[in-house]
C-alpha cells in the first residue's frame, strides 16, 4: 500500500525483506548515497524491517545513523538536527500490530512531497538503484539523543517553573508505543504526577493503536478514579493525541488541534493551516482570533508545506495531529499535550470548560467501493453540484451554510470516502447519506459505461 507518507503492508504477507531491501536501495539512491537517519517504533517486526532497510541503504553507499526506538516526530527532528540527507521511520503508526511501514523524510525532517515520492518510486520500479563496491560501504552509526532533543525542544514552549508549581495529575495511555518513555519523562521534568497506562515500550499493544473513542476506554476510568486533571492518549508512534477531560470524558481527536490552536493564537496571531477534512471548529477558533485558515489536501506534508509558505503559527489535522513550527513541521503528540497543559495552566479553567467554549459540530464518515478508473468521472460530476463553495484540490468538497461534505478517493483502498459535518449528528448523517447515494449512482453509471 503506497500512499503520500510512505509504504506500508502486513508483515509475513506483502511487506517482505526483498521489498524492504529494494526500497532502502531506492531511497539511498534518491539521497545520492547520503546520510540517512533511521528510527523505529516498538513493534516486534521492527528489527526485521530495520535490518532489511539497512542492507538496502548500505548497498547504496549511505551512511546510516540509527536513532533506535523512538516516535516518528522524535526521529524526524533528528534528521534536521544531524544534517542528514533524509530519514526513514519504521512504523505503521495507528495501524494494528501485524502492519509495519516505511515513512520517508527529506533533509528538513518533513515528509517527502508527492513529487519526491514519485521520484523515489521511479527509482524503485526502474531497478536502477546505486550499488557500491565493498570499499564504499560504511559502518552503521548510533545516536541515542532523539528523546533528549525532543523533550528539550518542547520544554522551550511551556513555562516549566509554573508547571512544576502546579503539579498536574495526568493520566497517559501510550499503547506501549514508541512515545512511552518520551511522555513519562516530559511529565516528570515538568513536575506532573503521571498516571501511566500501557507505557512499557514492549510492542504489545493492549488496544487498537488509533486513539479514537472506542479504543481508549481504560484511561477514562483512571482519570475519574484517580482524580486526574486530564488524560491524553497517543498512537503507536506518538504523532497523534486525543484528550480526556477531568470528568473522565473523551474530548476527541478533532478537538486536539482546535484547543491547541485556540491557546496558541492567544500568544501569537497568524495563519492556521489544516486539511479539507478537518472540523469547521477550527474556522470558528480562527475567526475568534481574527486570523485566516488555509486548507490543503489530506496528508501531513501538504499541511506542513502550506504552513511554511504562509508562515503559519499553528497547524495540523483533525486526526489528533498538532503541528507547532517552533518545535517541528510535523504532527507531534507531545507538543499537543504540552500546549494543552499550558492552556489549562494559564487560564485556570478545567479542560471540560475549555472544550465547551468551542462551538460543537458532528461528523459522519462513510465510504463507497469505487475502482480507480471510475474516480475521475465521479468527481467530475460531483464538481458540478451547487454549493456555497466547491473545492476540487482533493476530490470534491462542498461547503454549505449549515455544513459540508468532502468526497475523496482513498490513497490506499479502492474506495471513495464521504465525510460530512453539521451542527447535529442527524444532519451530518443525512448529508453523508445523501452524497453516498449520489456517489453510488455515479459509480454504477461509470461501470455501466
C-alpha positions as a printed NumPy array, in Angstrom:
array([[  0.   ,   0.   ,   0.   ],
       [  1.733,   3.115,  -1.268],
       [  0.483,   6.495,  -0.082],
       [  1.613,  10.071,   0.305],
       [  3.555,   9.348,   3.508],
       [  5.242,   6.065,   2.605],
       [  4.834,   2.34 ,   2.021],
       [  3.016,   0.003,   4.399],
       [  1.983,  -3.633,   4.458],
       [  1.376,  -6.747,   6.534],
       [  4.482,  -8.475,   7.863],
       [  4.736, -12.037,   6.56 ],
       [  2.462, -11.197,   3.655],
       [  3.245,  -8.295,   1.332],
       [  5.857,  -6.484,   3.455],
       [  8.773,  -8.785,   2.609],
       [ 12.532,  -8.484,   3.228],
       [ 13.104,  -8.285,  -0.546],
       [ 10.715,  -5.351,  -0.865],
       [ 12.327,  -3.582,   2.086],
       [ 15.871,  -4.042,   0.762],
       [ 14.859,  -2.663,  -2.625],
       [ 13.088,   0.312,  -1.07 ],
       [ 16.162,   1.001,   1.06 ],
       [ 18.328,   0.921,  -2.057],
       [ 15.93 ,   3.236,  -3.88 ],
       [ 15.85 ,   5.745,  -1.032],
       [ 19.623,   5.592,  -0.707],
       [ 19.836,   6.361,  -4.413],
       [ 17.359,   9.239,  -4.042],
       [ 19.628,  10.753,  -1.365],
       [ 22.643,  10.224,  -3.673],
       [ 24.31 ,   7.838,  -1.203],
       [ 23.775,  10.376,   1.561],
       [ 23.462,  10.36 ,   5.317],
       [ 20.183,   8.748,   6.435],
       [ 18.611,   8.751,   9.906],
       [ 16.622,   5.6  ,  10.738],
       [ 14.292,   5.151,  13.702],
       [ 11.549,   2.654,  14.514],
       [  8.598,   2.101,  16.807],
       [  8.186,  -0.75 ,  19.294],
       [  6.6  ,  -3.368,  17.003],
       [  8.131,  -6.836,  17.204],
       [  8.698,  -6.733,  13.442],
       [ 10.824,  -3.608,  13.782],
       [ 14.191,  -5.375,  13.903],
       [ 13.46 ,  -7.463,  10.815],
       [ 12.342,  -4.409,   8.872],
       [ 15.249,  -2.297,  10.119],
       [ 17.972,  -4.737,   9.103],
       [ 16.46 ,  -5.228,   5.653],
       [ 16.312,  -1.447,   5.176],
       [ 19.875,  -1.118,   6.495],
       [ 21.061,  -3.626,   3.915],
       [ 19.478,  -1.66 ,   1.092],
       [ 20.78 ,   1.693,   2.323],
       [ 24.314,   0.377,   2.899],
       [ 24.421,  -1.237,  -0.527],
       [ 23.636,   2.191,  -1.993],
       [ 26.614,   3.695,  -0.172],
       [ 24.662,   5.505,   2.543],
       [ 25.924,   6.49 ,   5.961],
       [ 23.256,   5.338,   8.434],
       [ 22.563,   6.938,  11.803],
       [ 20.417,   4.568,  13.866],
       [ 18.446,   6.614,  16.421],
       [ 16.791,   3.493,  17.84 ],
       [ 13.257,   3.09 ,  19.132],
       [ 11.523,   6.459,  19.209],
       [  8.397,   8.203,  17.972],
       [  8.064,   9.467,  14.421],
       [  8.39 ,  13.147,  15.415],
       [ 11.481,  12.402,  17.529],
       [ 13.209,  10.661,  14.618],
       [ 12.137,  13.302,  12.095],
       [ 13.574,  16.061,  14.286],
       [ 16.902,  14.222,  14.358],
       [ 17.085,  14.289,  10.545],
       [ 17.346,  18.059,  10.618],
       [ 19.475,  18.229,  13.766],
       [ 22.101,  15.84 ,  12.385],
       [ 22.178,  17.485,   8.965],
       [ 21.138,  14.253,   7.262],
       [ 20.089,  13.98 ,   3.636],
       [ 16.927,  12.111,   4.573],
       [ 15.297,   9.818,   7.055],
       [ 13.258,   6.636,   7.318],
       [ 10.916,   5.896,  10.201],
       [  9.808,   2.271,  10.522],
       [  6.292,   2.484,  11.901],
       [  2.744,   1.679,  10.837],
       [  1.556,   4.443,  13.166],
       [ -2.087,   3.804,  14.15 ],
       [ -2.367,   0.501,  12.252],
       [ -2.71 ,  -2.724,  14.211],
       [  0.225,  -4.91 ,  15.246],
       [  0.5  ,  -7.062,  12.093],
       [  1.287,  -3.991,   9.993],
       [  4.556,  -2.153,   9.563],
       [  5.662,   0.605,   7.231],
       [  8.398,   2.875,   5.971],
       [  7.9  ,   6.632,   6.241],
       [ 10.283,   8.709,   4.139],
       [ 11.595,  12.139,   5.127],
       [ 13.633,  14.726,   3.275],
       [ 16.579,  16.663,   4.716],
       [ 14.485,  19.176,   6.696],
       [ 12.741,  16.354,   8.582],
       [  9.442,  16.844,   6.729],
       [  7.693,  14.054,   4.815],
       [  8.549,  13.742,   1.14 ],
       [  6.16 ,  15.544,  -1.204],
       [  4.11 ,  13.624,  -3.775],
       [  6.574,  14.604,  -6.482],
       [  9.53 ,  13.426,  -4.388],
       [  7.622,  10.232,  -3.656],
       [  7.129,   9.679,  -7.376],
       [ 10.863,  10.174,  -7.93 ],
       [ 11.578,   7.527,  -5.297],
       [  9.124,   5.069,  -6.828],
       [ 10.534,   5.661, -10.301],
       [ 13.929,   4.596,  -8.947],
       [ 12.362,   1.606,  -7.184],
       [ 10.348,   0.362, -10.153],
       [ 13.122,   1.171, -12.617],
       [ 15.559,  -1.029, -10.736],
       [ 18.378,   1.445, -11.328],
       [ 19.489,   1.935,  -7.725],
       [ 23.086,   2.743,  -6.85 ],
       [ 25.098,  -0.364,  -5.878],
       [ 28.524,   0.424,  -4.434],
       [ 31.555,  -1.813,  -4.05 ],
       [ 32.991,  -3.129,  -0.805],
       [ 35.345,  -0.18 ,  -0.465],
       [ 32.431,   2.3  ,  -0.231],
       [ 30.408,   0.557,   2.459],
       [ 30.064,   2.418,   5.778],
       [ 29.64 ,   1.204,   9.335],
       [ 26.26 ,   1.983,  10.936],
       [ 26.458,   4.799,  13.496],
       [ 24.158,   5.099,  16.503],
       [ 22.819,   8.199,  18.243],
       [ 20.645,   7.938,  21.358],
       [ 19.842,  11.648,  21.569],
       [ 16.399,  11.637,  19.932],
       [ 14.396,  11.615,  23.178],
       [ 16.556,  14.272,  24.829],
       [ 16.431,  16.523,  21.778],
       [ 12.654,  16.218,  21.548],
       [ 11.967,  16.9  ,  25.222],
       [ 14.386,  19.834,  25.362],
       [ 12.71 ,  21.429,  22.346],
       [  9.153,  21.017,  23.647],
       [ 10.105,  22.327,  27.093],
       [ 11.082,  25.601,  25.443],
       [  7.444,  26.318,  24.518],
       [  5.999,  25.923,  28.045],
       [  6.55 ,  27.613,  31.411],
       [  8.403,  24.829,  33.224],
       [  8.675,  26.552,  36.672],
       [  4.934,  27.312,  36.664],
       [  4.077,  23.75 ,  35.619],
       [  6.279,  22.35 ,  38.383],
       [  4.468,  24.547,  40.891],
       [  1.038,  23.471,  39.605],
       [  1.81 ,  19.72 ,  39.774],
       [ -0.812,  18.457,  37.336],
       [ -2.053,  14.908,  37.731],
       [ -2.003,  13.468,  34.206],
       [ -3.209,  10.08 ,  33.031],
       [ -1.348,   8.969,  29.906],
       [ -2.026,   5.997,  27.638],
       [  0.83 ,   5.302,  25.205],
       [ -0.358,   1.888,  23.959],
       [  3.133,   0.548,  24.868],
       [  4.316,   2.512,  21.853],
       [  7.405,   4.465,  20.909],
       [  6.289,   7.626,  22.73 ],
       [  6.008,   5.973,  26.154],
       [  9.338,   6.975,  27.666],
       [  9.138,  10.378,  25.981],
       [  5.761,  11.222,  27.528],
       [  6.655,   9.993,  31.017],
       [  9.995,  11.786,  31.068],
       [  8.419,  15.044,  29.88 ],
       [  5.788,  14.844,  32.614],
       [  8.473,  14.124,  35.213],
       [ 10.588,  17.081,  34.118],
       [  7.628,  19.444,  34.241],
       [  6.631,  18.359,  37.733],
       [  3.491,  16.489,  36.731],
       [  2.289,  13.36 ,  38.508],
       [  1.988,  10.743,  35.769],
       [ -0.692,   8.062,  35.945],
       [  0.635,   5.658,  33.286],
       [ -1.404,   3.183,  31.263],
       [  0.392,   0.874,  28.814],
       [  3.621,   2.874,  28.948],
       [  6.056,  -0.016,  28.565],
       [  7.93 ,   0.025,  25.279],
       [  7.455,  -3.683,  24.626],
       [  5.431,  -3.531,  21.408],
       [  2.466,  -5.443,  22.852],
       [ -0.487,  -3.201,  22.051],
       [ -3.275,  -3.696,  24.635],
       [ -5.717,  -1.78 ,  22.423],
       [ -6.08 ,  -0.661,  18.846],
       [ -3.319,   1.965,  18.469],
       [ -5.624,   4.599,  16.967],
       [ -6.663,   6.856,  19.895],
       [-10.346,   7.064,  18.999],
       [-13.303,   6.987,  21.388],
       [-13.917,   3.245,  21.267],
       [-10.262,   2.327,  21.742],
       [ -9.231,   4.341,  24.82 ],
       [-11.727,   3.236,  27.455],
       [ -9.338,   2.377,  30.305],
       [ -7.971,   5.898,  30.627],
       [-11.482,   7.286,  31.196],
       [-11.796,   5.252,  34.398],
       [ -8.273,   6.123,  35.539],
       [ -8.935,   9.848,  35.187],
       [-12.128,   9.607,  37.27 ],
       [-10.911,   7.17 ,  39.924],
       [ -7.511,   8.799,  40.488],
       [ -8.616,  12.404,  40.26 ],
       [ -6.509,  13.393,  37.262],
       [ -6.631,  16.921,  35.888],
       [ -6.691,  15.483,  32.397],
       [ -5.621,  12.498,  30.337],
       [ -4.128,  12.03 ,  26.933],
       [ -3.797,   9.004,  24.672],
       [ -1.252,   8.538,  21.886],
       [ -0.988,   6.26 ,  18.893],
       [  1.901,   3.807,  18.48 ],
       [  4.393,   6.302,  17.027],
       [  3.351,   9.376,  19.046],
       [  2.275,  11.717,  16.276],
       [ -1.442,  11.753,  17.2  ],
       [ -3.071,  12.609,  20.516],
       [ -6.597,  12.603,  21.958],
       [ -7.587,  14.218,  25.255],
       [ -9.776,  13.204,  28.174],
       [-11.263,  15.865,  30.457],
       [-11.02 ,  15.939,  34.233],
       [-14.542,  14.459,  34.247],
       [-13.305,  11.319,  32.518],
       [-14.997,  12.306,  29.263],
       [-13.401,  11.665,  25.882],
       [-12.833,  15.08 ,  24.28 ],
       [-11.846,  13.66 ,  20.927],
       [ -9.199,  13.901,  18.251],
       [-10.933,  16.712,  16.373],
       [-10.578,  18.928,  19.45 ],
       [ -6.812,  18.384,  19.808],
       [ -5.836,  20.815,  17.054],
       [ -8.672,  23.23 ,  17.863],
       [ -7.741,  23.531,  21.546],
       [ -4.031,  23.819,  20.787],
       [ -4.703,  26.457,  18.123],
       [ -7.036,  28.449,  20.37 ],
       [ -4.325,  28.637,  23.024],
       [ -1.505,  29.314,  20.574],
       [ -3.425,  32.19 ,  18.983],
       [ -3.574,  33.943,  22.351],
       [  0.224,  34.066,  22.221],
       [  0.769,  34.964,  18.588],
       [ -1.613,  35.971,  15.8  ],
       [ -1.064,  34.336,  12.44 ],
       [ -2.462,  31.916,   9.878],
       [ -3.714,  28.424,  10.733],
       [ -3.332,  25.545,   8.28 ],
       [ -5.254,  22.271,   8.203],
       [ -6.656,  19.821,   5.658],
       [-10.013,  19.815,   3.906],
       [-11.487,  17.048,   6.086],
       [-10.811,  18.769,   9.415],
       [-13.699,  20.079,  11.502],
       [-15.195,  23.535,  10.982],
       [-14.447,  24.184,  14.666],
       [-11.009,  25.365,  13.549],
       [-12.653,  28.081,  11.436],
       [-14.552,  29.304,  14.495],
       [-11.331,  29.339,  16.533],
       [ -9.52 ,  31.306,  13.834],
       [-12.412,  33.753,  13.378],
       [-12.435,  34.426,  17.126],
       [ -8.723,  35.317,  16.915],
       [ -9.146,  37.327,  13.713],
       [ -6.839,  35.142,  11.609],
       [ -7.174,  33.181,   8.376],
       [ -7.454,  29.42 ,   7.868],
       [ -5.79 ,  27.795,   4.86 ],
       [ -6.892,  24.289,   3.863],
       [ -4.885,  21.707,   1.939],
       [ -5.406,  18.225,   0.507],
       [ -5.309,  15.466,   3.13 ],
       [ -1.73 ,  14.489,   4.048],
       [  0.645,  15.828,   6.674],
       [  3.211,  17.024,   4.137],
       [  0.575,  19.169,   2.422],
       [ -0.207,  20.894,   5.708],
       [  3.492,  21.338,   6.529],
       [  4.298,  22.798,   3.106],
       [  1.448,  25.303,   3.378],
       [  2.482,  26.219,   6.922],
       [  5.973,  27.021,   5.712],
       [  4.619,  29.037,   2.763],
       [  2.106,  31.032,   4.84 ],
       [  4.333,  31.341,   7.928],
       [  1.55 ,  29.755,   9.964],
       [  1.518,  29.974,  13.745],
       [ -0.057,  26.554,  14.198],
       [ -1.474,  23.765,  12.063],
       [ -2.304,  20.104,  11.884],
       [ -5.055,  17.642,  11.078],
       [ -8.313,  16.611,  12.689],
       [ -6.984,  13.137,  13.497],
       [ -5.221,  14.409,  16.619],
       [ -2.193,  15.767,  14.773],
       [ -0.873,  19.064,  16.163],
       [  1.962,  20.967,  14.466],
       [  3.791,  23.825,  16.188],
       [  6.591,  25.159,  13.943],
       [  8.592,  26.246,  16.992],
       [  9.15 ,  22.527,  17.618],
       [  8.973,  20.887,  14.196],
       [  6.942,  20.929,  10.979],
       [  5.338,  17.603,  11.779],
       [  2.463,  16.209,  13.841],
       [  3.534,  15.604,  17.418],
       [  1.539,  14.172,  20.323],
       [  3.937,  15.579,  22.92 ],
       [  3.679,  19.089,  21.508],
       [ -0.113,  18.805,  21.575],
       [ -0.076,  17.638,  25.199],
       [  2.348,  20.384,  26.243],
       [  0.215,  23.119,  24.671],
       [ -2.95 ,  21.867,  26.397],
       [ -1.214,  21.651,  29.782],
       [ -0.014,  25.229,  29.352],
       [ -3.5  ,  26.317,  28.223],
       [ -5.115,  24.905,  31.37 ],
       [ -2.333,  26.403,  33.499],
       [ -2.693,  29.928,  32.109],
       [ -6.493,  30.076,  32.053],
       [ -7.101,  28.255,  35.302],
       [-10.031,  26.557,  33.573],
       [-10.577,  22.786,  33.505],
       [-10.299,  21.041,  30.148],
       [-14.032,  20.326,  30.04 ],
       [-14.773,  24.064,  30.177],
       [-12.154,  24.951,  27.558],
       [-13.63 ,  22.369,  25.207],
       [-17.18 ,  23.61 ,  25.839],
       [-16.172,  27.119,  24.762],
       [-15.66 ,  25.91 ,  21.178],
       [-18.87 ,  25.56 ,  19.095],
       [-19.85 ,  21.908,  18.671],
       [-20.245,  20.086,  15.357],
       [-20.847,  16.453,  14.476],
       [-19.152,  14.413,  11.776],
       [-20.282,  11.404,   9.757],
       [-17.843,   9.197,   7.843],
       [-18.922,   6.767,   5.127],
       [-17.361,   5.094,   2.097],
       [-18.281,   3.649,  -1.282],
       [-16.415,   0.976,  -3.246],
       [-15.017,   2.548,  -6.387],
       [-12.434,   1.365,  -8.927],
       [ -9.622,   3.715,  -9.898],
       [-10.969,   4.129, -13.425],
       [-14.315,   5.366, -12.062],
       [-12.864,   8.012,  -9.753],
       [-12.299,  10.77 , -12.338],
       [-15.796,  10.71 , -13.922],
       [-17.411,  10.504, -10.475],
       [-15.505,  13.544,  -9.193],
       [-16.144,  15.467, -12.418],
       [-19.896,  15.094, -11.92 ],
       [-19.724,  15.976,  -8.218],
       [-17.829,  19.186,  -9.004],
       [-20.994,  20.41 , -10.792],
       [-23.054,  20.218,  -7.583],
       [-24.453,  23.504,  -6.268],
       [-22.894,  24.741,  -3.03 ],
       [-21.683,  27.952,  -1.427],
       [-18.129,  26.875,  -2.216],
       [-16.742,  23.987,  -4.252],
       [-13.129,  22.945,  -3.624],
       [-11.543,  20.429,  -6.027],
       [ -7.93 ,  20.313,  -4.824],
       [ -8.504,  16.928,  -3.134],
       [-11.551,  15.159,  -4.512],
       [-14.557,  17.457,  -4.138],
       [-15.523,  19.407,  -1.023],
       [-18.921,  21.081,  -0.978],
       [-19.363,  23.817,   1.626],
       [-22.859,  24.834,   2.684],
       [-24.077,  27.375,   5.234],
       [-25.   ,  24.657,   7.727],
       [-22.353,  22.033,   6.975],
       [-20.035,  20.449,   4.431],
       [-19.331,  17.181,   2.686],
       [-15.93 ,  16.026,   1.427],
       [-15.791,  13.253,  -1.179],
       [-12.301,  11.992,  -1.95 ],
       [-10.669,   8.784,  -3.23 ],
       [ -8.622,   6.812,  -0.725],
       [ -4.857,   6.727,  -1.282],
       [ -4.68 ,   3.106,  -0.152],
       [ -8.008,   1.386,  -0.923],
       [-10.363,   1.143,  -3.937],
       [-12.96 ,   3.293,  -2.193],
       [-14.269,   6.836,  -2.159],
       [-14.609,   8.405,   1.284],
       [-17.665,  10.524,   2.056],
       [-17.118,  12.731,   5.113],
       [-19.639,  15.291,   6.317],
       [-20.094,  17.695,   9.2  ],
       [-23.079,  19.62 ,  10.545],
       [-24.446,  21.091,  13.767],
       [-26.216,  17.886,  14.777],
       [-25.422,  14.208,  14.32 ],
       [-28.709,  13.722,  12.452],
       [-27.898,  16.493,   9.974],
       [-24.361,  15.159,   9.448],
       [-25.662,  11.638,   8.82 ],
       [-28.314,  12.925,   6.433],
       [-25.728,  14.893,   4.451],
       [-23.337,  11.943,   4.251],
       [-26.154,   9.565,   3.309],
       [-27.366,  11.888,   0.574],
       [-23.974,  12.066,  -1.1  ],
       [-23.156,   8.416,  -0.507],
       [-26.231,   7.586,  -2.585],
       [-25.147,  10.115,  -5.227],
       [-21.675,   8.565,  -5.385],
       [-23.095,   5.029,  -5.583],
       [-25.245,   6.024,  -8.576],
       [-22.33 ,   7.735, -10.31 ],
       [-20.092,   4.704,  -9.762],
       [-22.799,   2.413, -11.13 ],
       [-23.262,   4.612, -14.211],
       [-19.499,   4.748, -14.765],
       [-19.203,   0.971, -14.555],
       [-22.119,   0.539, -16.952],
       [-20.464,   2.915, -19.437]])
